């Protein structure tokens, strides 16, 4: 990819060495400048569950349109999903091992930036795909196996709760910025209308005084 674009798991030394694992889940906000594209790369092993959700929290410029083009592509460059909305989700099963590309396109907005909250990553059904147990390993007894399965299910449910919590954070952040923008909009319009009312009153008073202005005559009054 282009220089300067972040990758979750860079190559560890030479190309002969395997990739070392970074974080599997990310959630942060990024500012996309006007008329530009921001891309990120997330590493995934084959058979992982890739999730990607986003929400445009605020936008500036003419019209304040919050629509943005978001795309996800596999390591071969094939597009796996796209979204053209204020918020959306792209989920798919990874078929290849490598870097999956996520891009935010703000080229339609030439006069303002967008702040986008991202939540993406990969999770695996067994949460341990890189260290699978060999077939010849001694089987655990039924009690320990049941405990292990229960803990694994608890981890999966906890992870999905974390995903829904981050999605709620997206909505809350977007609502907060919208309320702040509306508050500033109402304040500015109220000040402008107050100034117009005061100015109109001053002009009306000036016009009324001119109507009742008495002209001086040359003859003397009794």
GROMACS .gro file of C-alpha atoms in nm:
model
  222
    1UNK     CA    1   0.000   0.000   0.000
    2UNK     CA    2   0.097   0.369  -0.009
    3UNK     CA    3   0.361   0.486   0.236
    4UNK     CA    4   0.226   0.622   0.561
    5UNK     CA    5  -0.087   0.405   0.572
    6UNK     CA    6  -0.097   0.193   0.889
    7UNK     CA    7  -0.090  -0.187   0.895
    8UNK     CA    8  -0.187  -0.394   1.194
    9UNK     CA    9   0.092  -0.652   1.157
   10UNK     CA   10   0.405  -0.553   0.961
   11UNK     CA   11   0.655  -0.810   0.838
   12UNK     CA   12   0.896  -0.923   1.109
   13UNK     CA   13   1.232  -0.868   0.944
   14UNK     CA   14   1.274  -1.056   0.617
   15UNK     CA   15   1.008  -1.206   0.394
   16UNK     CA   16   1.112  -1.558   0.504
   17UNK     CA   17   0.998  -1.496   0.859
   18UNK     CA   18   0.632  -1.527   0.955
   19UNK     CA   19   0.411  -1.234   1.046
   20UNK     CA   20   0.392  -1.154   1.414
   21UNK     CA   21   0.048  -1.095   1.554
   22UNK     CA   22  -0.074  -0.751   1.657
   23UNK     CA   23  -0.405  -0.653   1.808
   24UNK     CA   24  -0.713  -0.821   1.664
   25UNK     CA   25  -0.959  -0.544   1.751
   26UNK     CA   26  -0.949  -0.167   1.715
   27UNK     CA   27  -1.186   0.118   1.795
   28UNK     CA   28  -1.090   0.481   1.740
   29UNK     CA   29  -1.198   0.798   1.559
   30UNK     CA   30  -1.022   0.933   1.252
   31UNK     CA   31  -1.054   1.264   1.066
   32UNK     CA   32  -1.079   1.228   0.687
   33UNK     CA   33  -0.980   1.555   0.512
   34UNK     CA   34  -1.184   1.699   0.226
   35UNK     CA   35  -1.141   1.523  -0.108
   36UNK     CA   36  -0.915   1.249   0.028
   37UNK     CA   37  -0.914   0.876   0.102
   38UNK     CA   38  -0.790   0.713   0.424
   39UNK     CA   39  -0.704   0.341   0.419
   40UNK     CA   40  -0.615   0.089   0.689
   41UNK     CA   41  -0.498  -0.271   0.676
   42UNK     CA   42  -0.606  -0.543   0.919
   43UNK     CA   43  -0.425  -0.877   0.921
   44UNK     CA   44  -0.631  -1.195   0.941
   45UNK     CA   45  -0.567  -1.567   0.920
   46UNK     CA   46  -0.780  -1.787   0.702
   47UNK     CA   47  -1.115  -1.877   0.856
   48UNK     CA   48  -1.149  -1.569   1.074
   49UNK     CA   49  -1.465  -1.365   1.120
   50UNK     CA   50  -1.395  -1.011   1.002
   51UNK     CA   51  -1.618  -0.733   1.135
   52UNK     CA   52  -1.613  -0.365   1.045
   53UNK     CA   53  -1.858  -0.100   1.164
   54UNK     CA   54  -1.837   0.277   1.132
   55UNK     CA   55  -2.033   0.595   1.192
   56UNK     CA   56  -1.977   0.951   1.072
   57UNK     CA   57  -1.987   1.157   1.389
   58UNK     CA   58  -1.965   1.500   1.232
   59UNK     CA   59  -1.902   1.668   0.899
   60UNK     CA   60  -1.816   2.021   0.792
   61UNK     CA   61  -1.845   2.206   0.465
   62UNK     CA   62  -2.128   2.311   0.234
   63UNK     CA   63  -2.443   2.112   0.302
   64UNK     CA   64  -2.285   1.920   0.592
   65UNK     CA   65  -2.352   1.589   0.419
   66UNK     CA   66  -2.245   1.297   0.640
   67UNK     CA   67  -2.257   1.031   0.368
   68UNK     CA   68  -1.922   0.862   0.303
   69UNK     CA   69  -1.807   0.574   0.083
   70UNK     CA   70  -1.655   0.285   0.280
   71UNK     CA   71  -1.506  -0.025   0.112
   72UNK     CA   72  -1.343  -0.348   0.231
   73UNK     CA   73  -1.112  -0.555   0.009
   74UNK     CA   74  -0.929  -0.887   0.046
   75UNK     CA   75  -0.549  -0.930   0.013
   76UNK     CA   76  -0.589  -0.978  -0.364
   77UNK     CA   77  -0.768  -0.644  -0.405
   78UNK     CA   78  -1.114  -0.793  -0.461
   79UNK     CA   79  -1.387  -0.580  -0.304
   80UNK     CA   80  -1.582  -0.771  -0.041
   81UNK     CA   81  -1.826  -0.500   0.066
   82UNK     CA   82  -1.917  -0.134   0.031
   83UNK     CA   83  -2.138   0.114   0.211
   84UNK     CA   84  -2.253   0.467   0.120
   85UNK     CA   85  -2.432   0.578   0.435
   86UNK     CA   86  -2.381   0.770   0.757
   87UNK     CA   87  -2.330   0.443   0.946
   88UNK     CA   88  -2.294   0.081   0.844
   89UNK     CA   89  -2.142  -0.260   0.900
   90UNK     CA   90  -1.942  -0.495   0.676
   91UNK     CA   91  -1.896  -0.852   0.799
   92UNK     CA   92  -1.746  -1.149   0.614
   93UNK     CA   93  -1.549  -1.470   0.660
   94UNK     CA   94  -1.180  -1.442   0.566
   95UNK     CA   95  -1.086  -1.698   0.301
   96UNK     CA   96  -0.721  -1.594   0.260
   97UNK     CA   97  -0.442  -1.516   0.505
   98UNK     CA   98  -0.307  -1.164   0.468
   99UNK     CA   99  -0.390  -0.795   0.498
  100UNK     CA  100  -0.748  -0.685   0.440
  101UNK     CA  101  -0.791  -0.325   0.325
  102UNK     CA  102  -1.045  -0.080   0.469
  103UNK     CA  103  -1.087   0.257   0.294
  104UNK     CA  104  -1.285   0.572   0.378
  105UNK     CA  105  -1.353   0.787   0.071
  106UNK     CA  106  -1.438   1.154   0.129
  107UNK     CA  107  -1.379   1.268  -0.229
  108UNK     CA  108  -1.740   1.384  -0.275
  109UNK     CA  109  -1.697   1.648  -0.005
  110UNK     CA  110  -1.447   1.902  -0.142
  111UNK     CA  111  -1.491   2.171   0.124
  112UNK     CA  112  -1.501   1.999   0.463
  113UNK     CA  113  -1.361   1.714   0.669
  114UNK     CA  114  -1.541   1.422   0.833
  115UNK     CA  115  -1.479   1.262   1.171
  116UNK     CA  116  -1.551   0.889   1.150
  117UNK     CA  117  -1.557   0.643   1.440
  118UNK     CA  118  -1.426   0.297   1.345
  119UNK     CA  119  -1.461  -0.041   1.510
  120UNK     CA  120  -1.303  -0.331   1.322
  121UNK     CA  121  -1.107  -0.648   1.378
  122UNK     CA  122  -1.108  -1.025   1.352
  123UNK     CA  123  -1.224  -1.296   1.589
  124UNK     CA  124  -1.195  -1.672   1.559
  125UNK     CA  125  -1.441  -1.933   1.672
  126UNK     CA  126  -1.179  -2.103   1.890
  127UNK     CA  127  -0.991  -1.777   1.975
  128UNK     CA  128  -0.663  -1.970   1.927
  129UNK     CA  129  -0.620  -2.063   1.563
  130UNK     CA  130  -0.244  -2.012   1.559
  131UNK     CA  131  -0.183  -2.274   1.830
  132UNK     CA  132  -0.414  -2.566   1.752
  133UNK     CA  133  -0.378  -2.872   1.968
  134UNK     CA  134  -0.219  -3.172   1.796
  135UNK     CA  135  -0.438  -3.476   1.741
  136UNK     CA  136  -0.222  -3.700   1.957
  137UNK     CA  137  -0.253  -3.481   2.267
  138UNK     CA  138  -0.407  -3.648   2.571
  139UNK     CA  139  -0.780  -3.576   2.603
  140UNK     CA  140  -0.902  -3.392   2.907
  141UNK     CA  141  -1.164  -3.544   3.133
  142UNK     CA  142  -1.529  -3.452   3.097
  143UNK     CA  143  -1.537  -3.201   3.383
  144UNK     CA  144  -1.240  -2.996   3.262
  145UNK     CA  145  -1.364  -3.014   2.904
  146UNK     CA  146  -1.703  -2.881   3.009
  147UNK     CA  147  -1.535  -2.596   3.201
  148UNK     CA  148  -1.319  -2.512   2.901
  149UNK     CA  149  -1.620  -2.503   2.668
  150UNK     CA  150  -1.813  -2.284   2.911
  151UNK     CA  151  -1.523  -2.038   2.940
  152UNK     CA  152  -1.488  -2.028   2.563
  153UNK     CA  153  -1.858  -1.950   2.518
  154UNK     CA  154  -1.833  -1.683   2.786
  155UNK     CA  155  -1.540  -1.523   2.599
  156UNK     CA  156  -1.736  -1.518   2.274
  157UNK     CA  157  -2.044  -1.365   2.439
  158UNK     CA  158  -1.829  -1.107   2.617
  159UNK     CA  159  -1.661  -1.016   2.291
  160UNK     CA  160  -1.995  -0.960   2.115
  161UNK     CA  161  -2.115  -0.751   2.409
  162UNK     CA  162  -1.801  -0.537   2.362
  163UNK     CA  163  -1.890  -0.495   1.993
  164UNK     CA  164  -2.244  -0.380   2.070
  165UNK     CA  165  -2.110  -0.146   2.339
  166UNK     CA  166  -1.874   0.019   2.089
  167UNK     CA  167  -2.157   0.055   1.839
  168UNK     CA  168  -2.359   0.231   2.109
  169UNK     CA  169  -2.059   0.458   2.171
  170UNK     CA  170  -2.062   0.550   1.802
  171UNK     CA  171  -2.428   0.653   1.816
  172UNK     CA  172  -2.378   0.845   2.140
  173UNK     CA  173  -2.080   1.035   1.998
  174UNK     CA  174  -2.267   1.123   1.679
  175UNK     CA  175  -2.570   1.241   1.878
  176UNK     CA  176  -2.345   1.453   2.099
  177UNK     CA  177  -2.187   1.630   1.802
  178UNK     CA  178  -2.532   1.679   1.644
  179UNK     CA  179  -2.670   1.837   1.962
  180UNK     CA  180  -2.367   2.064   1.987
  181UNK     CA  181  -2.407   2.173   1.624
  182UNK     CA  182  -2.780   2.242   1.672
  183UNK     CA  183  -2.708   2.436   1.992
  184UNK     CA  184  -2.458   2.661   1.814
  185UNK     CA  185  -2.695   2.699   1.518
  186UNK     CA  186  -2.984   2.809   1.741
  187UNK     CA  187  -2.763   3.052   1.936
  188UNK     CA  188  -2.625   3.220   1.625
  189UNK     CA  189  -2.967   3.251   1.463
  190UNK     CA  190  -3.116   3.390   1.787
  191UNK     CA  191  -2.842   3.653   1.805
  192UNK     CA  192  -2.891   3.745   1.439
  193UNK     CA  193  -3.268   3.776   1.477
  194UNK     CA  194  -3.229   3.985   1.794
  195UNK     CA  195  -3.000   4.224   1.610
  196UNK     CA  196  -3.249   4.250   1.322
  197UNK     CA  197  -3.535   4.323   1.564
  198UNK     CA  198  -3.337   4.594   1.745
  199UNK     CA  199  -3.228   4.752   1.418
  200UNK     CA  200  -3.586   4.747   1.287
  201UNK     CA  201  -3.709   4.919   1.605
  202UNK     CA  202  -3.447   5.193   1.575
  203UNK     CA  203  -3.538   5.255   1.209
  204UNK     CA  204  -3.911   5.269   1.288
  205UNK     CA  205  -3.852   5.517   1.570
  206UNK     CA  206  -3.641   5.734   1.341
  207UNK     CA  207  -3.912   5.734   1.073
  208UNK     CA  208  -4.187   5.822   1.324
  209UNK     CA  209  -3.984   6.114   1.460
  210UNK     CA  210  -3.946   6.253   1.110
  211UNK     CA  211  -4.326   6.240   1.055
  212UNK     CA  212  -4.390   6.454   1.365
  213UNK     CA  213  -4.110   6.701   1.301
  214UNK     CA  214  -4.260   7.057   1.308
  215UNK     CA  215  -4.133   7.303   1.045
  216UNK     CA  216  -4.049   7.660   1.159
  217UNK     CA  217  -4.253   7.943   0.995
  218UNK     CA  218  -4.148   8.304   0.931
  219UNK     CA  219  -4.448   8.468   1.108
  220UNK     CA  220  -4.446   8.531   1.480
  221UNK     CA  221  -4.675   8.334   1.708
  222UNK     CA  222  -4.929   8.514   1.932
   0.00000   0.00000   0.00000
